[in-house]
mmCIF file of C-alpha atoms in Angstrom:
data_model
loop_
_atom_site.group_PDB
_atom_site.id
_atom_site.type_symbol
_atom_site.label_atom_id
_atom_site.label_comp_id
_atom_site.label_asym_id
_atom_site.label_seq_id
_atom_site.Cartn_x
_atom_site.Cartn_y
_atom_site.Cartn_z
ATOM 1 C CA MET A 19 -67.888 -9.818 -18.572
ATOM 2 C CA LYS A 20 -71.575 -9.515 -19.432
ATOM 3 C CA LYS A 21 -74.689 -8.782 -18.240
ATOM 4 C CA ASN A 22 -77.402 -11.291 -16.885
ATOM 5 C CA ILE A 23 -76.546 -14.716 -18.740
ATOM 6 C CA LEU A 24 -78.600 -17.614 -19.256
ATOM 7 C CA LEU A 25 -77.195 -20.555 -17.614
ATOM 8 C CA PHE A 26 -75.986 -23.603 -19.546
ATOM 9 C CA THR A 27 -76.237 -27.053 -18.193
ATOM 10 C CA ILE A 28 -73.120 -29.048 -17.682
ATOM 11 C CA LEU A 29 -74.287 -32.103 -19.001
ATOM 12 C CA SER A 30 -70.694 -34.794 -18.808
ATOM 13 C CA LEU A 31 -67.478 -33.401 -16.932
ATOM 14 C CA GLN A 32 -65.184 -36.957 -17.588
ATOM 15 C CA PHE A 33 -62.286 -35.358 -18.816
ATOM 16 C CA SER A 34 -59.017 -35.366 -17.169
ATOM 17 C CA TYR A 35 -57.480 -32.546 -15.539
ATOM 18 C CA ALA A 36 -54.961 -30.928 -17.393
ATOM 19 C CA GLN A 37 -51.415 -31.093 -16.516
ATOM 20 C CA ILE A 38 -48.287 -28.188 -15.597
ATOM 21 C CA GLY A 39 -45.273 -28.466 -18.345
ATOM 22 C CA ASP A 40 -42.474 -25.532 -19.231
ATOM 23 C CA VAL A 41 -43.089 -22.234 -19.142
ATOM 24 C CA ILE A 42 -43.348 -21.296 -22.593
ATOM 25 C CA TRP A 43 -44.483 -17.220 -22.519
ATOM 26 C CA GLU A 44 -44.361 -15.190 -19.037
ATOM 27 C CA GLU A 45 -45.411 -11.383 -18.648
ATOM 28 C CA ASN A 46 -43.516 -10.301 -15.364
ATOM 29 C CA PHE A 47 -45.086 -6.182 -15.811
ATOM 30 C CA ASN A 48 -41.310 -4.884 -16.918
ATOM 31 C CA ASP A 49 -43.118 -2.468 -18.966
ATOM 32 C CA LEU A 50 -46.061 -2.714 -20.806
ATOM 33 C CA ASP A 51 -45.237 -3.423 -24.642
ATOM 34 C CA ASN A 52 -47.491 -6.371 -24.712
ATOM 35 C CA TRP A 53 -50.650 -4.640 -24.038
ATOM 36 C CA MET A 54 -53.142 -1.517 -24.747
ATOM 37 C CA LYS A 55 -54.634 1.145 -22.518
ATOM 38 C CA ILE A 56 -58.509 1.190 -22.853
ATOM 39 C CA THR A 57 -60.433 4.371 -22.744
ATOM 40 C CA GLY A 58 -64.017 5.414 -22.611
ATOM 41 C CA ASN A 59 -67.160 3.875 -20.611
ATOM 42 C CA GLY A 60 -67.856 1.865 -24.042
ATOM 43 C CA SER A 61 -71.158 0.847 -25.225
ATOM 44 C CA TRP A 62 -73.439 1.320 -21.954
ATOM 45 C CA GLY A 63 -70.983 0.525 -19.629
ATOM 46 C CA TRP A 64 -69.387 -2.370 -21.937
ATOM 47 C CA GLY A 65 -72.499 -3.867 -21.822
ATOM 48 C CA ASN A 66 -72.767 -4.118 -18.345
ATOM 49 C CA GLY A 67 -74.338 -0.492 -17.066
ATOM 50 C CA GLU A 68 -70.845 -0.045 -15.175
ATOM 51 C CA LEU A 69 -70.140 3.110 -13.781
ATOM 52 C CA GLU A 70 -66.582 3.864 -14.373
ATOM 53 C CA PHE A 71 -64.378 5.654 -17.259
ATOM 54 C CA TYR A 72 -61.494 3.866 -18.030
ATOM 55 C CA LYS A 73 -58.273 6.583 -18.683
ATOM 56 C CA GLU A 74 -54.954 5.949 -19.792
ATOM 57 C CA GLU A 75 -52.632 7.930 -16.921
ATOM 58 C CA ASN A 76 -54.895 5.013 -14.430
ATOM 59 C CA VAL A 77 -52.575 1.840 -15.773
ATOM 60 C CA GLU A 78 -49.028 2.315 -14.667
ATOM 61 C CA ILE A 79 -45.837 -0.446 -13.973
ATOM 62 C CA VAL A 80 -44.508 -0.117 -10.537
ATOM 63 C CA GLU A 81 -43.006 -1.948 -7.879
ATOM 64 C CA VAL A 82 -44.774 -4.966 -6.201
ATOM 65 C CA PRO A 83 -45.601 -3.198 -2.679
ATOM 66 C CA GLY A 84 -43.282 -4.793 -0.093
ATOM 67 C CA ASP A 85 -41.420 -6.627 -2.846
ATOM 68 C CA PRO A 86 -38.842 -4.356 -4.059
ATOM 69 C CA GLY A 87 -37.532 -4.909 -7.500
ATOM 70 C CA ASN A 88 -41.047 -7.142 -8.567
ATOM 71 C CA ASN A 89 -42.638 -5.237 -10.921
ATOM 72 C CA ALA A 90 -46.679 -5.057 -11.369
ATOM 73 C CA LEU A 91 -49.205 -3.610 -13.301
ATOM 74 C CA HIS A 92 -51.035 -1.602 -11.659
ATOM 75 C CA ILE A 93 -54.160 -0.216 -11.960
ATOM 76 C CA THR A 94 -56.031 2.613 -9.391
ATOM 77 C CA ALA A 95 -59.823 3.621 -9.469
ATOM 78 C CA LYS A 96 -60.568 6.748 -8.623
ATOM 79 C CA GLN A 97 -64.188 8.954 -7.544
ATOM 80 C CA GLU A 98 -63.428 11.948 -9.678
ATOM 81 C CA SER A 99 -65.518 13.706 -12.762
ATOM 82 C CA GLY A 100 -64.418 15.968 -15.691
ATOM 83 C CA PRO A 101 -65.509 17.251 -18.142
ATOM 84 C CA ASP A 102 -64.626 14.039 -20.231
ATOM 85 C CA ILE A 103 -65.177 11.400 -17.416
ATOM 86 C CA VAL A 104 -68.864 10.900 -19.787
ATOM 87 C CA ASP A 105 -70.631 8.224 -20.794
ATOM 88 C CA GLN A 106 -71.505 7.122 -24.743
ATOM 89 C CA TRP A 107 -74.195 10.194 -24.441
ATOM 90 C CA GLY A 108 -71.916 12.693 -23.044
ATOM 91 C CA ASN A 109 -74.172 11.337 -19.336
ATOM 92 C CA PRO A 110 -71.374 12.538 -16.960
ATOM 93 C CA LEU A 111 -69.499 9.756 -14.811
ATOM 94 C CA ASN A 112 -67.952 9.795 -11.161
ATOM 95 C CA TYR A 113 -65.369 7.513 -11.556
ATOM 96 C CA THR A 114 -62.472 6.599 -13.181
ATOM 97 C CA SER A 115 -59.750 3.385 -13.733
ATOM 98 C CA GLY A 116 -58.202 1.809 -15.566
ATOM 99 C CA LYS A 117 -58.470 -1.597 -18.374
ATOM 100 C CA VAL A 118 -55.235 -3.280 -20.504
ATOM 101 C CA THR A 119 -55.510 -5.895 -23.720
ATOM 102 C CA THR A 120 -53.200 -7.730 -25.291
ATOM 103 C CA LYS A 121 -55.374 -7.835 -28.710
ATOM 104 C CA ALA A 122 -53.667 -7.601 -31.571
ATOM 105 C CA LYS A 123 -50.206 -7.938 -29.633
ATOM 106 C CA VAL A 124 -50.483 -11.530 -28.494
ATOM 107 C CA SER A 125 -52.952 -14.708 -27.683
ATOM 108 C CA VAL A 126 -52.905 -17.459 -26.081
ATOM 109 C CA GLN A 127 -54.295 -21.225 -27.131
ATOM 110 C CA TYR A 128 -54.399 -23.619 -24.490
ATOM 111 C CA GLY A 129 -51.655 -24.940 -21.519
ATOM 112 C CA VAL A 130 -52.226 -24.553 -18.224
ATOM 113 C CA ILE A 131 -52.266 -20.288 -17.610
ATOM 114 C CA GLU A 132 -51.398 -18.752 -14.348
ATOM 115 C CA THR A 133 -51.215 -15.025 -12.590
ATOM 116 C CA ARG A 134 -51.379 -13.182 -8.984
ATOM 117 C CA VAL A 135 -53.180 -10.992 -8.556
ATOM 118 C CA ARG A 136 -53.875 -8.587 -5.333
ATOM 119 C CA VAL A 137 -57.171 -6.883 -5.496
ATOM 120 C CA PRO A 138 -58.611 -3.647 -3.073
ATOM 121 C CA ASP A 139 -61.224 -3.545 -0.404
ATOM 122 C CA LEU A 140 -64.509 -3.993 -2.979
ATOM 123 C CA ASP A 141 -67.261 -3.451 -0.377
ATOM 124 C CA LEU A 142 -68.603 -2.187 -2.347
ATOM 125 C CA GLY A 143 -69.117 -1.681 -5.859
ATOM 126 C CA GLY A 144 -65.588 -2.826 -7.474
ATOM 127 C CA TRP A 145 -65.120 -5.227 -9.808
ATOM 128 C CA PRO A 146 -61.681 -6.398 -10.419
ATOM 129 C CA ALA A 147 -61.030 -9.345 -13.393
ATOM 130 C CA VAL A 148 -57.803 -10.935 -14.879
ATOM 131 C CA TRP A 149 -59.688 -12.461 -17.847
ATOM 132 C CA LEU A 150 -59.286 -14.184 -21.966
ATOM 133 C CA LEU A 151 -61.601 -13.147 -25.200
ATOM 134 C CA GLY A 152 -61.363 -15.007 -28.185
ATOM 135 C CA THR A 153 -59.696 -13.298 -31.393
ATOM 136 C CA SER A 154 -62.636 -14.671 -33.792
ATOM 137 C CA ASN A 155 -63.840 -11.420 -35.796
ATOM 138 C CA LEU A 156 -67.478 -12.768 -34.754
ATOM 139 C CA GLY A 157 -68.935 -10.757 -31.668
ATOM 140 C CA TRP A 158 -69.504 -11.722 -28.090
ATOM 141 C CA PRO A 159 -70.461 -14.072 -27.341
ATOM 142 C CA ARG A 160 -69.950 -16.349 -30.351
ATOM 143 C CA SER A 161 -66.130 -15.303 -30.005
ATOM 144 C CA GLY A 162 -66.240 -16.888 -26.415
ATOM 145 C CA GLU A 163 -65.110 -15.620 -22.964
ATOM 146 C CA LEU A 164 -62.751 -16.871 -20.595
ATOM 147 C CA ASP A 165 -62.899 -14.955 -16.686
ATOM 148 C CA MET A 166 -59.688 -16.617 -15.132
ATOM 149 C CA MET A 167 -60.833 -14.511 -11.642
ATOM 150 C CA GLU A 168 -63.595 -12.131 -10.884
ATOM 151 C CA MET A 169 -64.685 -10.326 -7.879
ATOM 152 C CA GLY A 170 -68.167 -8.105 -6.721
ATOM 153 C CA SER A 171 -70.579 -10.766 -6.959
ATOM 154 C CA ARG A 172 -73.981 -9.916 -5.938
ATOM 155 C CA GLN A 173 -75.170 -11.457 -2.655
ATOM 156 C CA SER A 174 -77.541 -13.505 -3.796
ATOM 157 C CA PHE A 175 -74.939 -15.936 -6.074
ATOM 158 C CA ARG A 176 -72.601 -15.340 -2.642
ATOM 159 C CA ASP A 177 -75.093 -17.255 -0.875
ATOM 160 C CA LEU A 178 -76.030 -19.676 -3.603
ATOM 161 C CA HIS A 179 -73.222 -21.490 -3.177
ATOM 162 C CA ASP A 180 -71.907 -21.194 0.767
ATOM 163 C CA GLN A 181 -71.933 -24.131 1.840
ATOM 164 C CA HIS A 182 -68.771 -25.097 -0.526
ATOM 165 C CA ASN A 183 -65.342 -24.341 -1.042
ATOM 166 C CA GLY A 184 -64.556 -22.450 2.173
ATOM 167 C CA GLY A 185 -68.492 -21.333 2.415
ATOM 168 C CA ASN A 186 -69.814 -21.533 6.023
ATOM 169 C CA GLY A 187 -73.693 -21.243 4.622
ATOM 170 C CA ALA A 188 -74.816 -18.350 6.442
ATOM 171 C CA ASP A 189 -75.744 -16.243 3.390
ATOM 172 C CA ASN A 190 -73.063 -13.335 4.745
ATOM 173 C CA SER A 191 -69.743 -13.276 2.485
ATOM 174 C CA THR A 192 -69.239 -9.705 1.819
ATOM 175 C CA VAL A 193 -67.504 -9.428 -1.962
ATOM 176 C CA ASN A 194 -63.703 -9.186 -0.308
ATOM 177 C CA GLN A 195 -64.993 -13.334 1.142
ATOM 178 C CA ALA A 196 -66.311 -14.582 -2.814
ATOM 179 C CA VAL A 197 -64.117 -14.795 -5.724
ATOM 180 C CA GLY A 198 -64.979 -16.846 -8.859
ATOM 181 C CA ALA A 199 -64.597 -17.991 -13.014
ATOM 182 C CA ASN A 200 -66.629 -18.635 -15.830
ATOM 183 C CA ALA A 201 -66.855 -19.434 -19.065
ATOM 184 C CA LEU A 202 -69.100 -17.865 -21.794
ATOM 185 C CA PHE A 203 -70.023 -18.695 -25.496
ATOM 186 C CA TYR A 204 -73.301 -19.315 -27.839
ATOM 187 C CA SER A 205 -75.766 -21.687 -27.216
ATOM 188 C CA ASP A 206 -78.862 -22.169 -29.401
ATOM 189 C CA ASP A 207 -80.486 -23.231 -26.466
ATOM 190 C CA ALA A 208 -79.507 -19.885 -24.314
ATOM 191 C CA LEU A 209 -81.461 -18.168 -26.807
ATOM 192 C CA THR A 210 -84.484 -16.826 -25.589
ATOM 193 C CA PRO A 211 -86.663 -13.493 -25.888
ATOM 194 C CA GLU A 212 -84.747 -12.314 -22.259
ATOM 195 C CA ASN A 213 -81.374 -13.553 -23.451
ATOM 196 C CA PRO A 214 -81.314 -12.535 -27.595
ATOM 197 C CA SER A 215 -77.803 -12.788 -27.364
ATOM 198 C CA GLY A 216 -77.524 -16.215 -26.796
ATOM 199 C CA ALA A 217 -74.681 -16.039 -24.385
ATOM 200 C CA ALA A 218 -74.446 -19.333 -22.295
ATOM 201 C CA SER A 219 -72.387 -18.842 -18.466
ATOM 202 C CA ILE A 220 -71.263 -22.348 -16.982
ATOM 203 C CA SER A 221 -71.672 -19.788 -13.723
ATOM 204 C CA TRP A 222 -75.466 -20.781 -14.109
ATOM 205 C CA ASP A 223 -75.800 -22.978 -11.494
ATOM 206 C CA PRO A 224 -79.141 -23.214 -9.257
ATOM 207 C CA ASP A 225 -79.677 -25.222 -8.369
ATOM 208 C CA ASP A 226 -75.948 -25.166 -6.685
ATOM 209 C CA ASP A 227 -74.885 -28.987 -8.676
ATOM 210 C CA TYR A 228 -71.398 -27.459 -9.872
ATOM 211 C CA CYS A 229 -70.371 -23.640 -9.600
ATOM 212 C CA ARG A 230 -68.012 -23.506 -6.280
ATOM 213 C CA PRO A 231 -66.504 -19.949 -5.934
ATOM 214 C CA TYR A 232 -64.207 -19.995 -3.324
ATOM 215 C CA TYR A 233 -64.797 -18.218 0.272
ATOM 216 C CA ASN A 234 -62.378 -16.995 2.864
ATOM 217 C CA TYR A 235 -63.760 -15.150 5.465
ATOM 218 C CA ASP A 236 -60.567 -13.790 6.485
ATOM 219 C CA ASN A 237 -61.081 -11.691 3.704
ATOM 220 C CA LEU A 238 -59.439 -11.775 -0.172
ATOM 221 C CA ASN A 239 -58.618 -8.507 -0.872
ATOM 222 C CA ASP A 240 -55.714 -6.717 0.084
ATOM 223 C CA ARG A 241 -53.137 -10.055 -0.010
ATOM 224 C CA PHE A 242 -51.684 -11.782 -3.375
ATOM 225 C CA LEU A 243 -53.815 -14.779 -4.630
ATOM 226 C CA THR A 244 -52.418 -17.275 -7.444
ATOM 227 C CA TYR A 245 -55.224 -18.049 -10.346
ATOM 228 C CA ARG A 246 -55.108 -20.468 -12.767
ATOM 229 C CA MET A 247 -56.650 -22.099 -16.282
ATOM 230 C CA TYR A 248 -55.840 -25.842 -17.434
ATOM 231 C CA TRP A 249 -57.090 -25.732 -20.935
ATOM 232 C CA ASP A 250 -56.700 -28.086 -23.835
ATOM 233 C CA GLU A 251 -58.547 -28.998 -26.744
ATOM 234 C CA GLU A 252 -61.069 -31.157 -24.382
ATOM 235 C CA SER A 253 -62.098 -29.167 -21.301
ATOM 236 C CA ILE A 254 -61.800 -25.998 -19.183
ATOM 237 C CA ARG A 255 -60.304 -26.612 -15.047
ATOM 238 C CA PHE A 256 -60.654 -23.020 -13.379
ATOM 239 C CA THR A 257 -58.498 -22.734 -10.177
ATOM 240 C CA VAL A 258 -57.825 -20.842 -7.417
ATOM 241 C CA ILE A 259 -54.420 -20.743 -5.043
ATOM 242 C CA ASP A 260 -54.463 -19.651 -1.551
ATOM 243 C CA ASP A 261 -51.481 -19.822 1.328
ATOM 244 C CA GLY A 262 -50.096 -23.310 -1.016
ATOM 245 C CA ASP A 263 -53.589 -24.634 -1.306
ATOM 246 C CA GLU A 264 -55.391 -25.361 -4.657
ATOM 247 C CA HIS A 265 -59.094 -24.914 -4.793
ATOM 248 C CA ASP A 266 -61.175 -26.012 -7.771
ATOM 249 C CA LEU A 267 -63.864 -23.393 -8.696
ATOM 250 C CA TYR A 268 -66.385 -26.096 -10.415
ATOM 251 C CA THR A 269 -67.206 -29.439 -9.240
ATOM 252 C CA GLU A 270 -65.154 -31.033 -12.661
ATOM 253 C CA PRO A 271 -63.622 -28.861 -15.661
ATOM 254 C CA PHE A 272 -66.555 -28.148 -18.200
ATOM 255 C CA PRO A 273 -66.366 -29.782 -21.450
ATOM 256 C CA ILE A 274 -65.502 -28.619 -24.264
ATOM 257 C CA ASP A 275 -67.920 -29.798 -27.584
ATOM 258 C CA SER A 276 -69.342 -28.559 -30.703
ATOM 259 C CA THR A 277 -71.427 -26.089 -28.602
ATOM 260 C CA SER A 278 -68.749 -24.774 -26.728
ATOM 261 C CA ALA A 279 -65.844 -24.603 -30.070
ATOM 262 C CA GLU A 280 -64.860 -21.169 -29.629
ATOM 263 C CA PHE A 281 -62.884 -22.622 -26.759
ATOM 264 C CA GLN A 282 -60.648 -24.159 -29.341
ATOM 265 C CA GLU A 283 -59.579 -21.884 -30.545
ATOM 266 C CA PRO A 284 -56.739 -18.274 -29.966
ATOM 267 C CA PHE A 285 -57.733 -15.762 -27.261
ATOM 268 C CA TYR A 286 -56.322 -12.927 -26.101
ATOM 269 C CA LEU A 287 -55.388 -12.042 -22.743
ATOM 270 C CA ILE A 288 -57.493 -8.909 -20.409
ATOM 271 C CA ALA A 289 -56.829 -6.941 -17.063
ATOM 272 C CA ASN A 290 -59.179 -4.226 -15.325
ATOM 273 C CA LEU A 291 -60.691 -2.511 -12.404
ATOM 274 C CA ALA A 292 -63.938 -1.361 -13.217
ATOM 275 C CA ILE A 293 -67.532 0.084 -10.521
ATOM 276 C CA GLY A 294 -70.489 -0.891 -11.119
ATOM 277 C CA GLY A 295 -72.759 -2.806 -13.061
ATOM 278 C CA LEU A 296 -75.453 -5.309 -13.012
ATOM 279 C CA PHE A 297 -72.812 -7.948 -11.810
ATOM 280 C CA THR A 298 -72.196 -6.426 -8.203
ATOM 281 C CA ASP A 299 -74.839 -5.019 -6.273
ATOM 282 C CA ALA A 300 -74.350 -1.658 -6.383
ATOM 283 C CA ASP A 301 -75.452 0.998 -8.843
ATOM 284 C CA TYR A 302 -75.466 0.708 -12.383
ATOM 285 C CA LEU A 303 -75.764 3.159 -15.839
ATOM 286 C CA GLY A 304 -79.562 3.998 -16.127
ATOM 287 C CA GLY A 305 -80.944 1.865 -13.177
ATOM 288 C CA ASN A 306 -80.337 1.329 -9.001
ATOM 289 C CA GLY A 307 -78.601 -0.613 -7.079
ATOM 290 C CA LEU A 308 -76.733 0.190 -3.445
ATOM 291 C CA PRO A 309 -74.498 2.878 -3.330
ATOM 292 C CA ILE A 310 -70.584 2.698 -3.909
ATOM 293 C CA SER A 311 -69.170 2.483 -1.034
ATOM 294 C CA MET A 312 -65.643 0.959 -2.181
ATOM 295 C CA PRO A 313 -62.828 3.137 -0.654
ATOM 296 C CA PHE A 314 -60.435 5.524 -3.284
ATOM 297 C CA PRO A 315 -58.202 5.906 -4.300
ATOM 298 C CA ALA A 316 -57.999 1.568 -4.534
ATOM 299 C CA HIS A 317 -55.890 0.028 -6.292
ATOM 300 C CA MET A 318 -54.933 -3.618 -7.895
ATOM 301 C CA TYR A 319 -52.506 -5.469 -8.966
ATOM 302 C CA VAL A 320 -51.290 -7.636 -11.564
ATOM 303 C CA ASP A 321 -48.019 -9.424 -10.297
ATOM 304 C CA TYR A 322 -47.576 -12.309 -13.351
ATOM 305 C CA ILE A 323 -49.338 -13.814 -15.979
ATOM 306 C CA LYS A 324 -47.356 -17.050 -16.885
#
């Protein structure tokens, strides 16, 4: 999840869908042995101007609400401040949350990856995600990034695509009613003075040709949805399953080629609940957006990843 990424045009999408095979690894969150808890606000709010300070105590294992005996990763976001809740320059922050990663513990390469996630009321300012980064020693974006699910996107993004995939075309969706996915990598074609990192993003689709966030006006928060990434050496397909129906988040799988060869390497897993930042319409470090209005404390649950 990075700020203001330039788009990358999908030139060809003629790849077959990967098939679901046997489960070869599963994280049911009975413990956090495979995970590391992250602390702090990173460099300029983790590169996005985010407003939260990650604290270890905001991450725990709990029973899934209403499902006794079934454990989940539980991330709590709070509105709080204190002498140690600061950005990299020592400026005070007003929010804490949680983030975990399997870096140096568990990595994955290819297959169908599935996760079941429940997010809180995000309106406005919440930015939950389950995603992956490449294990390469190369920096972002050359290491690659795969966002299986993220919510909290800007109104302009939601309005651009709301004639598809459950949208009503009325430009009135809230952050609780739309979810998307993304893949990011380095491309010379994306390298410009405005985008010095050279990050290319498949969700950059100004002509509304292929990016298909999923919309549900009964809201997607406070209930579980299942997300899948079908990944092989040739392509990546993102989907969401809601009430038994599977919805593609792009018109076709993204084809992996020599430019996006990052996606032919291992990746590690990440789950977090960010607050504010440039992905959202809310405030961000050093700038002004809409006020953070989401209710606190806010609770995110990840039932499993397999």
